[in-house]
């Protein structure tokens, strides 16, 4: 474990740490229309209290790490809404504040609750493009362009008091390398990196995971590695492969058993009845997963089931 690792206290006392589940799904259940390129970030502007409510619901379900609603929140994305850089950075900071307020509210009701962390979500450049490219990784930018894109948000998340960063849904090797290099500009930052995949051994852009992991091996700031936002049935094989490549704790937070259509921005069931996160838990633990939660379409109920298994 690297120095100042915010995960250390949790991982020393339990077999795995419970992450939260989907933010957007819960916001939609509360009547928000998110068919929008800014997605959950839109609610940061329009109805931030709902985001705090969702964070609170996940803490109540047993989540130990809240992931902020900043996945699609960047100055470039907000500029299209007429917000200047200062306003954009304030909204990104607000995403951390809302999670921290939910944590305080939960502690106020449960003085015995163990450590709870806030992870600042850093989504890929592809999320700003809002065209499904975070599942393909087929966009090309220079190292400096990637850094310039990510720097303001990372700074705002850290300044607002995020305990660590969730560099998540990352499909592209060039962007992952740029982000890892960018972290070194913020020595206090700790992060997990989680990827989207083409198959169990390759990043979405086709890069072998072996190459990705070896490129990240030199960074003491990266405290966990793994996968998110992929289909449930693709998780275990990928974790087993990663387990052979790194000693770091593995993170997994897949989507529910449904599949996303980026054109219609809707979800569909495929085939048999949906399996759940908890159904997969034994195989994930065996494959070295230590941070476990849900991504798109998962709910507090899914997280509560993981917690029940933990207890």
mmCIF file with all atom_site columns, N, CA and C in Angstrom, residues 190-220:
data_model
loop_
_atom_site.group_PDB
_atom_site.id
_atom_site.type_symbol
_atom_site.label_atom_id
_atom_site.label_alt_id
_atom_site.label_comp_id
_atom_site.label_asym_id
_atom_site.label_entity_id
_atom_site.label_seq_id
_atom_site.pdbx_PDB_ins_code
_atom_site.Cartn_x
_atom_site.Cartn_y
_atom_site.Cartn_z
_atom_site.occupancy
_atom_site.B_iso_or_equiv
_atom_site.pdbx_formal_charge
_atom_site.auth_seq_id
_atom_site.auth_comp_id
_atom_site.auth_asym_id
_atom_site.auth_atom_id
_atom_site.pdbx_PDB_model_num
ATOM 1  N N  . UNK A 1 190 ? -4.406  10.620 -4.782  1.00 0.00 ? 190 UNK A N  1
ATOM 2  C CA . UNK A 1 190 ? -4.411  9.169  -4.918  1.00 0.00 ? 190 UNK A CA 1
ATOM 3  C C  . UNK A 1 190 ? -5.586  8.830  -5.826  1.00 0.00 ? 190 UNK A C  1
ATOM 4  N N  . UNK A 1 191 ? -5.460  7.773  -6.606  1.00 0.00 ? 191 UNK A N  1
ATOM 5  C CA . UNK A 1 191 ? -6.512  7.481  -7.580  1.00 0.00 ? 191 UNK A CA 1
ATOM 6  C C  . UNK A 1 191 ? -6.626  5.989  -7.827  1.00 0.00 ? 191 UNK A C  1
ATOM 7  N N  . UNK A 1 192 ? -7.836  5.570  -8.201  1.00 0.00 ? 192 UNK A N  1
ATOM 8  C CA . UNK A 1 192 ? -7.921  4.280  -8.875  1.00 0.00 ? 192 UNK A CA 1
ATOM 9  C C  . UNK A 1 192 ? -8.170  4.553  -10.348 1.00 0.00 ? 192 UNK A C  1
ATOM 10 N N  . UNK A 1 193 ? -7.709  3.643  -11.189 1.00 0.00 ? 193 UNK A N  1
ATOM 11 C CA . UNK A 1 193 ? -7.947  3.713  -12.632 1.00 0.00 ? 193 UNK A CA 1
ATOM 12 C C  . UNK A 1 193 ? -8.796  2.510  -13.009 1.00 0.00 ? 193 UNK A C  1
ATOM 13 N N  . UNK A 1 194 ? -9.922  2.748  -13.657 1.00 0.00 ? 194 UNK A N  1
ATOM 14 C CA . UNK A 1 194 ? -10.698 1.609  -14.143 1.00 0.00 ? 194 UNK A CA 1
ATOM 15 C C  . UNK A 1 194 ? -11.046 1.806  -15.612 1.00 0.00 ? 194 UNK A C  1
ATOM 16 N N  . UNK A 1 195 ? -11.083 0.689  -16.315 1.00 0.00 ? 195 UNK A N  1
ATOM 17 C CA . UNK A 1 195 ? -11.073 0.696  -17.781 1.00 0.00 ? 195 UNK A CA 1
ATOM 18 C C  . UNK A 1 195 ? -12.369 0.124  -18.354 1.00 0.00 ? 195 UNK A C  1
ATOM 19 N N  . UNK A 1 196 ? -12.657 0.521  -19.600 1.00 0.00 ? 196 UNK A N  1
ATOM 20 C CA . UNK A 1 196 ? -13.638 -0.211 -20.395 1.00 0.00 ? 196 UNK A CA 1
ATOM 21 C C  . UNK A 1 196 ? -12.856 -1.100 -21.365 1.00 0.00 ? 196 UNK A C  1
ATOM 22 N N  . UNK A 1 197 ? -13.464 -2.202 -21.743 1.00 0.00 ? 197 UNK A N  1
ATOM 23 C CA . UNK A 1 197 ? -12.719 -3.256 -22.432 1.00 0.00 ? 197 UNK A CA 1
ATOM 24 C C  . UNK A 1 197 ? -13.341 -3.650 -23.769 1.00 0.00 ? 197 UNK A C  1
ATOM 25 N N  . UNK A 1 198 ? -12.467 -4.116 -24.664 1.00 0.00 ? 198 UNK A N  1
ATOM 26 C CA . UNK A 1 198 ? -12.926 -4.745 -25.905 1.00 0.00 ? 198 UNK A CA 1
ATOM 27 C C  . UNK A 1 198 ? -13.196 -6.225 -25.644 1.00 0.00 ? 198 UNK A C  1
ATOM 28 N N  . UNK A 1 199 ? -12.293 -6.830 -24.853 1.00 0.00 ? 199 UNK A N  1
ATOM 29 C CA . UNK A 1 199 ? -12.476 -8.210 -24.391 1.00 0.00 ? 199 UNK A CA 1
ATOM 30 C C  . UNK A 1 199 ? -11.668 -8.342 -23.108 1.00 0.00 ? 199 UNK A C  1
ATOM 31 N N  . UNK A 1 200 ? -11.575 -9.540 -22.557 1.00 0.00 ? 200 UNK A N  1
ATOM 32 C CA . UNK A 1 200 ? -11.013 -9.676 -21.211 1.00 0.00 ? 200 UNK A CA 1
ATOM 33 C C  . UNK A 1 200 ? -9.530  -9.322 -21.128 1.00 0.00 ? 200 UNK A C  1
ATOM 34 N N  . UNK A 1 201 ? -8.853  -9.203 -22.271 1.00 0.00 ? 201 UNK A N  1
ATOM 35 C CA . UNK A 1 201 ? -7.420  -8.898 -22.225 1.00 0.00 ? 201 UNK A CA 1
ATOM 36 C C  . UNK A 1 201 ? -7.040  -7.590 -22.919 1.00 0.00 ? 201 UNK A C  1
ATOM 37 N N  . UNK A 1 202 ? -8.042  -6.854 -23.418 1.00 0.00 ? 202 UNK A N  1
ATOM 38 C CA . UNK A 1 202 ? -7.742  -5.628 -24.177 1.00 0.00 ? 202 UNK A CA 1
ATOM 39 C C  . UNK A 1 202 ? -8.641  -4.470 -23.765 1.00 0.00 ? 202 UNK A C  1
ATOM 40 N N  . UNK A 1 203 ? -8.014  -3.303 -23.665 1.00 0.00 ? 203 UNK A N  1
ATOM 41 C CA . UNK A 1 203 ? -8.729  -2.047 -23.495 1.00 0.00 ? 203 UNK A CA 1
ATOM 42 C C  . UNK A 1 203 ? -9.666  -1.838 -24.689 1.00 0.00 ? 203 UNK A C  1
ATOM 43 N N  . UNK A 1 204 ? -10.651 -0.944 -24.529 1.00 0.00 ? 204 UNK A N  1
ATOM 44 C CA . UNK A 1 204 ? -11.583 -0.682 -25.635 1.00 0.00 ? 204 UNK A CA 1
ATOM 45 C C  . UNK A 1 204 ? -10.872 -0.289 -26.925 1.00 0.00 ? 204 UNK A C  1
ATOM 46 N N  . UNK A 1 205 ? -9.747  0.429  -26.813 1.00 0.00 ? 205 UNK A N  1
ATOM 47 C CA . UNK A 1 205 ? -9.056  0.851  -28.041 1.00 0.00 ? 205 UNK A CA 1
ATOM 48 C C  . UNK A 1 205 ? -8.171  -0.258 -28.624 1.00 0.00 ? 205 UNK A C  1
ATOM 49 N N  . UNK A 1 206 ? -8.182  -1.434 -27.996 1.00 0.00 ? 206 UNK A N  1
ATOM 50 C CA . UNK A 1 206 ? -7.422  -2.570 -28.530 1.00 0.00 ? 206 UNK A CA 1
ATOM 51 C C  . UNK A 1 206 ? -6.074  -2.805 -27.866 1.00 0.00 ? 206 UNK A C  1
ATOM 52 N N  . UNK A 1 207 ? -5.625  -1.872 -27.000 1.00 0.00 ? 207 UNK A N  1
ATOM 53 C CA . UNK A 1 207 ? -4.329  -2.048 -26.326 1.00 0.00 ? 207 UNK A CA 1
ATOM 54 C C  . UNK A 1 207 ? -4.389  -3.228 -25.358 1.00 0.00 ? 207 UNK A C  1
ATOM 55 N N  . UNK A 1 208 ? -3.389  -4.129 -25.382 1.00 0.00 ? 208 UNK A N  1
ATOM 56 C CA . UNK A 1 208 ? -3.385  -5.207 -24.393 1.00 0.00 ? 208 UNK A CA 1
ATOM 57 C C  . UNK A 1 208 ? -3.322  -4.643 -22.969 1.00 0.00 ? 208 UNK A C  1
ATOM 58 N N  . UNK A 1 209 ? -4.138  -5.186 -22.072 1.00 0.00 ? 209 UNK A N  1
ATOM 59 C CA . UNK A 1 209 ? -4.113  -4.744 -20.673 1.00 0.00 ? 209 UNK A CA 1
ATOM 60 C C  . UNK A 1 209 ? -2.723  -4.910 -20.069 1.00 0.00 ? 209 UNK A C  1
ATOM 61 N N  . UNK A 1 210 ? -2.006  -5.918 -20.519 1.00 0.00 ? 210 UNK A N  1
ATOM 62 C CA . UNK A 1 210 ? -0.637  -6.140 -20.044 1.00 0.00 ? 210 UNK A CA 1
ATOM 63 C C  . UNK A 1 210 ? 0.204   -4.866 -20.233 1.00 0.00 ? 210 UNK A C  1
ATOM 64 N N  . UNK A 1 211 ? 0.055   -4.208 -21.399 1.00 0.00 ? 211 UNK A N  1
ATOM 65 C CA . UNK A 1 211 ? 0.819   -2.985 -21.685 1.00 0.00 ? 211 UNK A CA 1
ATOM 66 C C  . UNK A 1 211 ? 0.335   -1.821 -20.821 1.00 0.00 ? 211 UNK A C  1
ATOM 67 N N  . UNK A 1 212 ? -0.974  -1.763 -20.616 1.00 0.00 ? 212 UNK A N  1
ATOM 68 C CA . UNK A 1 212 ? -1.548  -0.686 -19.803 1.00 0.00 ? 212 UNK A CA 1
ATOM 69 C C  . UNK A 1 212 ? -1.016  -0.785 -18.367 1.00 0.00 ? 212 UNK A C  1
ATOM 70 N N  . UNK A 1 213 ? -1.086  -1.986 -17.810 1.00 0.00 ? 213 UNK A N  1
ATOM 71 C CA . UNK A 1 213 ? -0.680  -2.183 -16.418 1.00 0.00 ? 213 UNK A CA 1
ATOM 72 C C  . UNK A 1 213 ? 0.807   -1.908 -16.256 1.00 0.00 ? 213 UNK A C  1
ATOM 73 N N  . UNK A 1 214 ? 1.601   -2.336 -17.228 1.00 0.00 ? 214 UNK A N  1
ATOM 74 C CA . UNK A 1 214 ? 3.042   -2.096 -17.059 1.00 0.00 ? 214 UNK A CA 1
ATOM 75 C C  . UNK A 1 214 ? 3.359   -0.607 -17.183 1.00 0.00 ? 214 UNK A C  1
ATOM 76 N N  . UNK A 1 215 ? 2.581   0.140  -17.976 1.00 0.00 ? 215 UNK A N  1
ATOM 77 C CA . UNK A 1 215 ? 2.797   1.591  -18.082 1.00 0.00 ? 215 UNK A CA 1
ATOM 78 C C  . UNK A 1 215 ? 2.437   2.308  -16.781 1.00 0.00 ? 215 UNK A C  1
ATOM 79 N N  . UNK A 1 216 ? 1.500   1.736  -16.021 1.00 0.00 ? 216 UNK A N  1
ATOM 80 C CA . UNK A 1 216 ? 1.057   2.389  -14.784 1.00 0.00 ? 216 UNK A CA 1
ATOM 81 C C  . UNK A 1 216 ? 1.836   1.920  -13.558 1.00 0.00 ? 216 UNK A C  1
ATOM 82 N N  . UNK A 1 217 ? 2.633   0.883  -13.730 1.00 0.00 ? 217 UNK A N  1
ATOM 83 C CA . UNK A 1 217 ? 3.286   0.234  -12.580 1.00 0.00 ? 217 UNK A CA 1
ATOM 84 C C  . UNK A 1 217 ? 4.184   1.186  -11.804 1.00 0.00 ? 217 UNK A C  1
ATOM 85 N N  . UNK A 1 218 ? 4.720   2.213  -12.468 1.00 0.00 ? 218 UNK A N  1
ATOM 86 C CA . UNK A 1 218 ? 5.644   3.118  -11.791 1.00 0.00 ? 218 UNK A CA 1
ATOM 87 C C  . UNK A 1 218 ? 4.990   4.190  -10.962 1.00 0.00 ? 218 UNK A C  1
ATOM 88 N N  . UNK A 1 219 ? 3.649   4.262  -10.970 1.00 0.00 ? 219 UNK A N  1
ATOM 89 C CA . UNK A 1 219 ? 2.996   5.374  -10.265 1.00 0.00 ? 219 UNK A CA 1
ATOM 90 C C  . UNK A 1 219 ? 2.543   4.975  -8.864  1.00 0.00 ? 219 UNK A C  1
ATOM 91 N N  . UNK A 1 220 ? 3.211   5.530  -7.832  1.00 0.00 ? 220 UNK A N  1
ATOM 92 C CA . UNK A 1 220 ? 2.804   5.201  -6.458  1.00 0.00 ? 220 UNK A CA 1
ATOM 93 C C  . UNK A 1 220 ? 1.463   5.837  -6.090  1.00 0.00 ? 220 UNK A C  1
#
